[in-house]
Amino acid sequence: GPAFSSGHDLKEIQKCLPKNKTKELRHLFELCSATMQSIETSTKPFIAKVDGVATAAGCQLVASCDLAYASKRSRFATP
């Protein structure tokens, strides 16, 4: 597809905000953080192959890896 990872689904996150679902959001972000920390602390190398857009958490995911291989059409951004 056109994206490696666009990060979290912001529309889904916005749905949680007015309903005071902060516990659910906190859990989501803790899972994301734990995943990236496990990549960073792994004894095995992680390689990101990016061919498209990597934004927000997707960009952070790439940064967690030991090596990133990106095509010419790849773009990286954080909000």
Short mmCIF file of N, CA and C in Angstrom, two decimals:
data_model
loop_
_atom_site.label_atom_id
_atom_site.label_comp_id
_atom_site.label_asym_id
_atom_site.label_seq_id
_atom_site.Cartn_x
_atom_site.Cartn_y
_atom_site.Cartn_z
N GLY A 1 0.81 -1.18 0.00
CA GLY A 1 0.00 0.00 0.00
C GLY A 1 0.86 1.25 0.00
N PRO A 2 0.22 2.39 0.09
CA PRO A 2 0.93 3.66 0.02
C PRO A 2 1.62 4.05 1.32
N ALA A 3 1.42 3.27 2.38
CA ALA A 3 2.02 3.64 3.67
C ALA A 3 2.69 2.45 4.34
N PHE A 4 3.84 2.71 4.95
CA PHE A 4 4.48 1.74 5.84
C PHE A 4 3.63 1.65 7.10
N SER A 5 3.41 2.79 7.71
CA SER A 5 2.53 2.91 8.88
C SER A 5 2.19 4.36 9.09
N SER A 6 0.92 4.61 9.21
CA SER A 6 0.48 5.98 9.46
C SER A 6 0.29 6.24 10.94
N GLY A 7 0.69 5.31 11.76
CA GLY A 7 0.56 5.50 13.20
C GLY A 7 -0.81 5.11 13.69
N HIS A 8 -1.22 5.70 14.79
CA HIS A 8 -2.52 5.39 15.39
C HIS A 8 -3.65 5.93 14.51
N ASP A 9 -4.79 5.28 14.59
CA ASP A 9 -5.98 5.76 13.89
C ASP A 9 -6.57 6.92 14.70
N LEU A 10 -6.29 8.13 14.27
CA LEU A 10 -6.68 9.31 15.03
C LEU A 10 -8.20 9.46 15.14
N LYS A 11 -8.94 8.97 14.15
CA LYS A 11 -10.40 9.03 14.23
C LYS A 11 -10.90 8.15 15.37
N GLU A 12 -10.29 6.99 15.55
CA GLU A 12 -10.67 6.12 16.65
C GLU A 12 -10.31 6.75 18.00
N ILE A 13 -9.16 7.39 18.05
CA ILE A 13 -8.74 8.05 19.29
C ILE A 13 -9.69 9.20 19.62
N GLN A 14 -10.10 9.96 18.61
CA GLN A 14 -11.01 11.07 18.84
C GLN A 14 -12.36 10.58 19.37
N LYS A 15 -12.79 9.40 18.95
CA LYS A 15 -14.05 8.85 19.44
C LYS A 15 -13.98 8.55 20.94
N CYS A 16 -12.80 8.21 21.42
CA CYS A 16 -12.62 7.88 22.84
C CYS A 16 -12.61 9.13 23.72
N LEU A 17 -12.12 10.22 23.19
CA LEU A 17 -11.94 11.42 24.02
C LEU A 17 -13.24 11.95 24.64
N PRO A 18 -14.30 12.16 23.85
CA PRO A 18 -15.50 12.72 24.48
C PRO A 18 -16.19 11.75 25.43
N LYS A 19 -15.87 10.49 25.34
CA LYS A 19 -16.53 9.48 26.16
C LYS A 19 -15.73 9.15 27.42
N ASN A 20 -14.72 9.97 27.70
CA ASN A 20 -13.88 9.76 28.89
C ASN A 20 -13.28 8.37 28.95
N LYS A 21 -12.81 7.90 27.82
CA LYS A 21 -12.18 6.59 27.77
C LYS A 21 -10.66 6.72 27.90
N THR A 22 -10.23 7.51 28.85
CA THR A 22 -8.80 7.74 29.02
C THR A 22 -8.08 6.47 29.42
N LYS A 23 -8.73 5.57 30.14
CA LYS A 23 -8.10 4.31 30.52
C LYS A 23 -7.76 3.48 29.29
N GLU A 24 -8.68 3.44 28.34
CA GLU A 24 -8.45 2.69 27.10
C GLU A 24 -7.33 3.31 26.28
N LEU A 25 -7.32 4.64 26.21
CA LEU A 25 -6.27 5.32 25.46
C LEU A 25 -4.91 5.10 26.10
N ARG A 26 -4.86 5.19 27.41
CA ARG A 26 -3.60 4.96 28.12
C ARG A 26 -3.08 3.55 27.84
N HIS A 27 -3.98 2.58 27.85
CA HIS A 27 -3.59 1.19 27.58
C HIS A 27 -3.04 1.05 26.16
N LEU A 28 -3.70 1.70 25.19
CA LEU A 28 -3.24 1.67 23.81
C LEU A 28 -1.82 2.22 23.68
N PHE A 29 -1.58 3.37 24.30
CA PHE A 29 -0.26 4.00 24.20
C PHE A 29 0.80 3.20 24.98
N GLU A 30 0.41 2.57 26.07
CA GLU A 30 1.35 1.72 26.82
C GLU A 30 1.75 0.50 26.00
N LEU A 31 0.79 -0.09 25.28
CA LEU A 31 1.11 -1.23 24.41
C LEU A 31 2.07 -0.82 23.30
N CYS A 32 1.80 0.34 22.72
CA CYS A 32 2.66 0.85 21.65
C CYS A 32 4.08 1.10 22.17
N SER A 33 4.17 1.72 23.31
CA SER A 33 5.46 2.01 23.92
C SER A 33 6.20 0.72 24.28
N ALA A 34 5.49 -0.24 24.84
CA ALA A 34 6.11 -1.52 25.21
C ALA A 34 6.63 -2.26 23.98
N THR A 35 5.89 -2.19 22.89
CA THR A 35 6.32 -2.83 21.64
C THR A 35 7.62 -2.23 21.16
N MET A 36 7.68 -0.90 21.13
CA MET A 36 8.89 -0.23 20.65
C MET A 36 10.08 -0.45 21.59
N GLN A 37 9.82 -0.48 22.88
CA GLN A 37 10.89 -0.75 23.83
C GLN A 37 11.42 -2.18 23.68
N SER A 38 10.54 -3.12 23.40
CA SER A 38 11.00 -4.50 23.21
C SER A 38 11.84 -4.63 21.95
N ILE A 39 11.52 -3.86 20.93
CA ILE A 39 12.34 -3.84 19.71
C ILE A 39 13.72 -3.27 20.03
N GLU A 40 13.73 -2.15 20.75
CA GLU A 40 14.99 -1.47 21.06
C GLU A 40 15.90 -2.31 21.95
N THR A 41 15.33 -3.10 22.84
CA THR A 41 16.15 -3.86 23.79
C THR A 41 16.39 -5.30 23.36
N SER A 42 15.86 -5.69 22.23
CA SER A 42 16.03 -7.07 21.75
C SER A 42 17.49 -7.35 21.40
N THR A 43 17.90 -8.57 21.60
CA THR A 43 19.25 -8.97 21.21
C THR A 43 19.31 -9.31 19.72
N LYS A 44 18.14 -9.43 19.10
CA LYS A 44 18.08 -9.70 17.66
C LYS A 44 17.92 -8.37 16.91
N PRO A 45 18.53 -8.28 15.75
CA PRO A 45 18.39 -7.03 14.98
C PRO A 45 17.01 -6.90 14.34
N PHE A 46 16.49 -5.69 14.35
CA PHE A 46 15.23 -5.40 13.69
C PHE A 46 15.51 -4.47 12.52
N ILE A 47 14.95 -4.81 11.37
CA ILE A 47 15.15 -4.01 10.16
C ILE A 47 13.78 -3.57 9.65
N ALA A 48 13.63 -2.27 9.43
CA ALA A 48 12.40 -1.74 8.86
C ALA A 48 12.61 -1.54 7.36
N LYS A 49 11.70 -2.09 6.57
CA LYS A 49 11.72 -1.88 5.12
C LYS A 49 10.56 -0.95 4.81
N VAL A 50 10.88 0.29 4.48
CA VAL A 50 9.87 1.32 4.30
C VAL A 50 9.73 1.67 2.83
N ASP A 51 8.50 1.59 2.34
CA ASP A 51 8.21 1.96 0.96
C ASP A 51 6.91 2.74 0.96
N GLY A 52 6.98 3.97 1.41
CA GLY A 52 5.79 4.80 1.52
C GLY A 52 5.90 5.73 2.71
N VAL A 53 4.76 6.07 3.26
CA VAL A 53 4.68 7.04 4.35
C VAL A 53 4.84 6.34 5.70
N ALA A 54 5.66 6.94 6.56
CA ALA A 54 5.79 6.49 7.95
C ALA A 54 5.62 7.73 8.81
N THR A 55 4.44 7.89 9.39
CA THR A 55 4.16 9.08 10.19
C THR A 55 3.81 8.71 11.61
N ALA A 56 3.98 9.68 12.50
CA ALA A 56 3.60 9.55 13.92
C ALA A 56 4.20 8.28 14.51
N ALA A 57 3.38 7.40 15.05
CA ALA A 57 3.89 6.18 15.68
C ALA A 57 4.60 5.28 14.66
N GLY A 58 4.23 5.37 13.40
CA GLY A 58 4.92 4.61 12.36
C GLY A 58 6.36 5.07 12.19
N CYS A 59 6.57 6.37 12.28
CA CYS A 59 7.92 6.93 12.23
C CYS A 59 8.72 6.52 13.46
N GLN A 60 8.06 6.52 14.61
CA GLN A 60 8.72 6.09 15.84
C GLN A 60 9.08 4.61 15.78
N LEU A 61 8.21 3.83 15.14
CA LEU A 61 8.49 2.40 14.99
C LEU A 61 9.76 2.19 14.17
N VAL A 62 9.90 2.92 13.09
CA VAL A 62 11.11 2.84 12.27
C VAL A 62 12.33 3.24 13.09
N ALA A 63 12.20 4.30 13.87
CA ALA A 63 13.31 4.78 14.69
C ALA A 63 13.71 3.77 15.76
N SER A 64 12.80 2.90 16.15
CA SER A 64 13.10 1.87 17.16
C SER A 64 13.96 0.75 16.60
N CYS A 65 13.95 0.60 15.29
CA CYS A 65 14.68 -0.49 14.64
C CYS A 65 16.18 -0.19 14.58
N ASP A 66 16.95 -1.24 14.39
CA ASP A 66 18.40 -1.10 14.30
C ASP A 66 18.84 -0.55 12.96
N LEU A 67 18.05 -0.84 11.93
CA LEU A 67 18.38 -0.43 10.57
C LEU A 67 17.09 -0.16 9.83
N ALA A 68 17.09 0.87 9.01
CA ALA A 68 15.91 1.17 8.18
C ALA A 68 16.36 1.25 6.74
N TYR A 69 15.66 0.52 5.90
CA TYR A 69 15.89 0.58 4.46
C TYR A 69 14.67 1.27 3.87
N ALA A 70 14.87 2.41 3.23
CA ALA A 70 13.75 3.19 2.71
C ALA A 70 13.90 3.42 1.21
N SER A 71 12.79 3.26 0.51
CA SER A 71 12.80 3.54 -0.93
C SER A 71 12.80 5.05 -1.16
N LYS A 72 13.00 5.44 -2.40
CA LYS A 72 13.03 6.87 -2.73
C LYS A 72 11.68 7.53 -2.50
N ARG A 73 10.60 6.77 -2.55
CA ARG A 73 9.28 7.38 -2.35
C ARG A 73 8.85 7.42 -0.89
N SER A 74 9.69 6.99 0.00
CA SER A 74 9.36 7.00 1.43
C SER A 74 9.39 8.42 1.99
N ARG A 75 8.50 8.67 2.94
CA ARG A 75 8.44 9.96 3.61
C ARG A 75 8.24 9.71 5.10
N PHE A 76 8.90 10.51 5.92
CA PHE A 76 8.84 10.36 7.38
C PHE A 76 8.36 11.67 7.99
N ALA A 77 7.49 11.55 9.00
CA ALA A 77 6.99 12.76 9.66
C ALA A 77 6.43 12.43 11.04
N THR A 78 6.52 13.40 11.91
CA THR A 78 5.85 13.31 13.22
C THR A 78 5.04 14.60 13.39
N PRO A 79 3.90 14.47 14.07
CA PRO A 79 3.06 15.68 14.22
C PRO A 79 3.69 16.70 15.16
#
